[in-house]
Amino acid sequence: MKKVWIGLGTNIEPRQEHIQQALELLAKNSCITIRKQSSIYETAPVGYTDQADFLNMVLEIETSLSAEALLDFCQGIEQQLGRKRTIRFGPRTIDLDILIYNNENIKTERLIIPHPRMHERAFVLVPLSEIANELLLEKQNKRVGDLIAELPDAHDVKKWSSE
């Protein structure tokens, strides 16, 4: 079994429902076991900022799927939940990003692992730190918790409550 971290994000209502549906679809796959999940965090958009705030979280899973097969499965969930890829960094019903796959380095036309910008993104690192604070990101040779300390916007990532 491979240990994998996946980031989830959504900013199209009903946001909480999209996260929940994605979690349920991941859990239904017999080749995937969800081991840990972070809290849900609310974050401002990055890149294209004229859009609603995001809900983000990170999962640690174990899977027997290859990285490409997992990518296909995640993209299938995105399509099933109505994801439209029109604006880069634009609004989305759900986004599932493979952040780390078994500490492997993978570079294909479709997939780069570890995720090439995760170390710059508080909306990824803050939830990741909740479930894997000591995880070493090899390319940066730093632990998740140490990288967060270097991000000026980390304090803007807040735990979300549906109440």
mmCIF file of C-alpha atoms in Angstrom:
data_model
loop_
_atom_site.group_PDB
_atom_site.id
_atom_site.type_symbol
_atom_site.label_atom_id
_atom_site.label_comp_id
_atom_site.label_asym_id
_atom_site.label_seq_id
_atom_site.Cartn_x
_atom_site.Cartn_y
_atom_site.Cartn_z
ATOM 1 C CA MET A 1 0.000 0.000 0.000
ATOM 2 C CA LYS A 2 1.164 3.490 -0.855
ATOM 3 C CA LYS A 3 0.846 6.426 1.563
ATOM 4 C CA VAL A 4 -0.595 9.486 -0.164
ATOM 5 C CA TRP A 5 -1.698 12.984 0.843
ATOM 6 C CA ILE A 6 -4.529 14.616 -1.117
ATOM 7 C CA GLY A 7 -5.702 18.228 -0.917
ATOM 8 C CA LEU A 8 -9.396 19.016 -1.374
ATOM 9 C CA GLY A 9 -10.841 22.431 -2.158
ATOM 10 C CA THR A 10 -14.165 23.980 -3.154
ATOM 11 C CA ASN A 11 -15.654 27.450 -3.433
ATOM 12 C CA ILE A 12 -18.975 26.858 -5.177
ATOM 13 C CA GLU A 13 -21.987 26.357 -2.918
ATOM 14 C CA PRO A 14 -22.948 24.099 -1.355
ATOM 15 C CA ARG A 15 -19.271 23.920 -0.370
ATOM 16 C CA GLN A 16 -19.617 21.613 2.637
ATOM 17 C CA GLU A 17 -21.747 19.199 0.613
ATOM 18 C CA HIS A 18 -19.135 19.047 -2.159
ATOM 19 C CA ILE A 19 -16.412 18.192 0.375
ATOM 20 C CA GLN A 20 -18.633 15.545 1.987
ATOM 21 C CA GLN A 21 -19.540 13.972 -1.365
ATOM 22 C CA ALA A 22 -15.880 13.801 -2.396
ATOM 23 C CA LEU A 23 -14.978 12.135 0.922
ATOM 24 C CA GLU A 24 -17.767 9.589 0.469
ATOM 25 C CA LEU A 25 -16.696 8.771 -3.096
ATOM 26 C CA LEU A 26 -13.071 8.328 -2.029
ATOM 27 C CA ALA A 27 -14.122 6.080 0.869
ATOM 28 C CA LYS A 28 -16.274 3.900 -1.414
ATOM 29 C CA ASN A 29 -13.254 2.868 -3.496
ATOM 30 C CA SER A 30 -12.015 -0.484 -2.172
ATOM 31 C CA CYS A 31 -8.457 0.434 -3.224
ATOM 32 C CA ILE A 32 -8.420 3.506 -0.934
ATOM 33 C CA THR A 33 -8.408 3.740 2.856
ATOM 34 C CA ILE A 34 -8.679 7.177 4.452
ATOM 35 C CA ARG A 35 -6.254 7.147 7.401
ATOM 36 C CA LYS A 36 -6.394 10.767 8.571
ATOM 37 C CA GLN A 37 -8.277 13.895 7.638
ATOM 38 C CA SER A 38 -7.643 17.462 8.670
ATOM 39 C CA SER A 39 -10.256 19.903 9.806
ATOM 40 C CA ILE A 40 -11.852 22.023 7.109
ATOM 41 C CA TYR A 41 -10.315 25.479 6.698
ATOM 42 C CA GLU A 42 -11.665 28.598 5.005
ATOM 43 C CA THR A 43 -9.209 30.472 2.820
ATOM 44 C CA ALA A 44 -9.139 33.398 0.441
ATOM 45 C CA PRO A 45 -8.660 32.553 -3.239
ATOM 46 C CA VAL A 46 -5.133 32.569 -4.681
ATOM 47 C CA GLY A 47 -4.243 33.609 -8.225
ATOM 48 C CA TYR A 48 -7.665 34.591 -9.564
ATOM 49 C CA THR A 49 -9.053 36.524 -6.580
ATOM 50 C CA ASP A 50 -12.435 37.720 -7.916
ATOM 51 C CA GLN A 51 -14.316 34.717 -6.517
ATOM 52 C CA ALA A 52 -15.721 33.273 -3.287
ATOM 53 C CA ASP A 53 -13.567 31.954 -0.444
ATOM 54 C CA PHE A 54 -12.547 28.301 -0.483
ATOM 55 C CA LEU A 55 -12.999 25.453 1.926
ATOM 56 C CA ASN A 56 -9.828 23.326 2.019
ATOM 57 C CA MET A 57 -8.700 20.183 3.784
ATOM 58 C CA VAL A 58 -6.064 17.455 3.438
ATOM 59 C CA LEU A 59 -6.383 13.674 3.663
ATOM 60 C CA GLU A 60 -3.818 10.999 4.318
ATOM 61 C CA ILE A 61 -4.809 7.821 2.510
ATOM 62 C CA GLU A 62 -3.370 4.420 1.754
ATOM 63 C CA THR A 63 -3.974 3.013 -1.693
ATOM 64 C CA SER A 64 -2.997 0.183 -3.974
ATOM 65 C CA LEU A 65 -3.690 2.405 -7.005
ATOM 66 C CA SER A 66 -0.828 3.702 -9.111
ATOM 67 C CA ALA A 67 -0.348 7.474 -9.147
ATOM 68 C CA GLU A 68 -1.904 7.713 -12.638
ATOM 69 C CA ALA A 69 -4.881 5.531 -11.647
ATOM 70 C CA LEU A 70 -5.414 7.637 -8.521
ATOM 71 C CA LEU A 71 -5.277 10.803 -10.641
ATOM 72 C CA ASP A 72 -7.895 9.321 -12.985
ATOM 73 C CA PHE A 73 -10.104 8.423 -10.030
ATOM 74 C CA CYS A 74 -9.771 11.892 -8.468
ATOM 75 C CA GLN A 75 -10.541 13.593 -11.780
ATOM 76 C CA GLY A 76 -13.562 11.312 -12.138
ATOM 77 C CA ILE A 77 -14.836 12.564 -8.769
ATOM 78 C CA GLU A 78 -14.273 16.158 -9.910
ATOM 79 C CA GLN A 79 -16.303 15.511 -13.068
ATOM 80 C CA GLN A 80 -19.025 13.661 -11.176
ATOM 81 C CA LEU A 81 -19.417 16.661 -8.863
ATOM 82 C CA GLY A 82 -19.642 19.091 -11.784
ATOM 83 C CA ARG A 83 -16.122 20.531 -12.003
ATOM 84 C CA LYS A 84 -15.660 22.797 -15.017
ATOM 85 C CA ARG A 85 -12.123 23.827 -15.979
ATOM 86 C CA THR A 86 -12.666 27.251 -17.536
ATOM 87 C CA ILE A 87 -10.517 29.761 -15.610
ATOM 88 C CA ARG A 88 -7.091 28.805 -14.257
ATOM 89 C CA PHE A 89 -7.320 29.038 -10.445
ATOM 90 C CA GLY A 90 -11.011 29.834 -10.945
ATOM 91 C CA PRO A 91 -14.113 28.710 -9.065
ATOM 92 C CA ARG A 92 -14.668 24.977 -8.683
ATOM 93 C CA THR A 93 -17.201 22.608 -7.199
ATOM 94 C CA ILE A 94 -14.345 20.376 -6.045
ATOM 95 C CA ASP A 95 -10.622 20.087 -6.613
ATOM 96 C CA LEU A 96 -8.625 17.019 -5.585
ATOM 97 C CA ASP A 97 -4.846 17.406 -5.810
ATOM 98 C CA ILE A 98 -2.396 14.598 -5.161
ATOM 99 C CA LEU A 99 0.184 16.367 -3.013
ATOM 100 C CA ILE A 100 2.555 13.513 -2.153
ATOM 101 C CA TYR A 101 2.484 9.943 -3.439
ATOM 102 C CA ASN A 102 4.547 7.497 -1.383
ATOM 103 C CA ASN A 103 7.465 9.985 -1.237
ATOM 104 C CA GLU A 104 8.013 9.381 -4.949
ATOM 105 C CA ASN A 105 9.089 11.938 -7.530
ATOM 106 C CA ILE A 106 6.887 11.681 -10.608
ATOM 107 C CA LYS A 107 6.878 13.936 -13.647
ATOM 108 C CA THR A 108 4.620 13.136 -16.586
ATOM 109 C CA GLU A 109 2.539 15.285 -18.923
ATOM 110 C CA ARG A 110 -0.444 14.826 -16.587
ATOM 111 C CA LEU A 111 1.095 14.675 -13.153
ATOM 112 C CA ILE A 112 3.914 16.225 -11.133
ATOM 113 C CA ILE A 113 4.520 14.821 -7.648
ATOM 114 C CA PRO A 114 5.239 16.165 -5.144
ATOM 115 C CA HIS A 115 2.809 18.926 -6.047
ATOM 116 C CA PRO A 116 5.115 21.671 -7.382
ATOM 117 C CA ARG A 117 3.549 24.619 -5.505
ATOM 118 C CA MET A 118 2.346 23.024 -2.279
ATOM 119 C CA HIS A 119 5.238 24.470 -0.260
ATOM 120 C CA GLU A 120 4.049 28.003 -1.181
ATOM 121 C CA ARG A 121 0.402 27.479 -0.291
ATOM 122 C CA ALA A 122 -0.855 28.077 3.214
ATOM 123 C CA PHE A 123 -4.228 26.597 2.233
ATOM 124 C CA VAL A 124 -2.401 23.277 1.719
ATOM 125 C CA LEU A 125 0.279 23.426 4.406
ATOM 126 C CA VAL A 126 -1.926 24.487 7.327
ATOM 127 C CA PRO A 127 -4.351 21.547 6.992
ATOM 128 C CA LEU A 128 -1.444 19.219 6.157
ATOM 129 C CA SER A 129 0.352 20.299 9.328
ATOM 130 C CA GLU A 130 -2.649 19.257 11.393
ATOM 131 C CA ILE A 131 -2.218 15.618 10.331
ATOM 132 C CA ALA A 132 1.490 15.491 9.354
ATOM 133 C CA ASN A 133 3.356 18.423 10.920
ATOM 134 C CA GLU A 134 6.696 16.576 10.948
ATOM 135 C CA LEU A 135 6.414 15.378 7.340
ATOM 136 C CA LEU A 136 9.588 16.245 5.436
ATOM 137 C CA LEU A 137 9.152 17.838 2.013
ATOM 138 C CA GLU A 138 12.289 16.577 0.364
ATOM 139 C CA LYS A 139 12.692 19.200 -2.380
ATOM 140 C CA GLN A 140 12.660 21.973 0.225
ATOM 141 C CA ASN A 141 14.408 19.761 2.819
ATOM 142 C CA LYS A 142 12.045 21.207 5.422
ATOM 143 C CA ARG A 143 9.232 19.891 7.546
ATOM 144 C CA VAL A 144 5.676 21.081 6.942
ATOM 145 C CA GLY A 145 5.581 22.976 10.249
ATOM 146 C CA ASP A 146 8.787 24.847 9.396
ATOM 147 C CA LEU A 147 7.490 25.847 5.960
ATOM 148 C CA ILE A 148 4.315 27.302 7.475
ATOM 149 C CA ALA A 149 6.411 29.615 9.638
ATOM 150 C CA GLU A 150 7.863 31.100 6.429
ATOM 151 C CA LEU A 151 4.494 31.895 4.828
ATOM 152 C CA PRO A 152 3.186 35.425 5.450
ATOM 153 C CA ASP A 153 -0.445 34.400 4.803
ATOM 154 C CA ALA A 154 -0.546 31.312 7.059
ATOM 155 C CA HIS A 155 -2.433 33.246 9.764
ATOM 156 C CA ASP A 156 -5.219 33.928 7.222
ATOM 157 C CA VAL A 157 -6.100 30.215 7.033
ATOM 158 C CA LYS A 158 -8.846 29.692 9.625
ATOM 159 C CA LYS A 159 -10.640 26.568 10.788
ATOM 160 C CA TRP A 160 -14.122 26.618 9.338
ATOM 161 C CA SER A 161 -17.308 25.952 11.227
ATOM 162 C CA SER A 162 -20.630 25.251 9.520
ATOM 163 C CA GLU A 163 -22.512 26.893 12.412
#
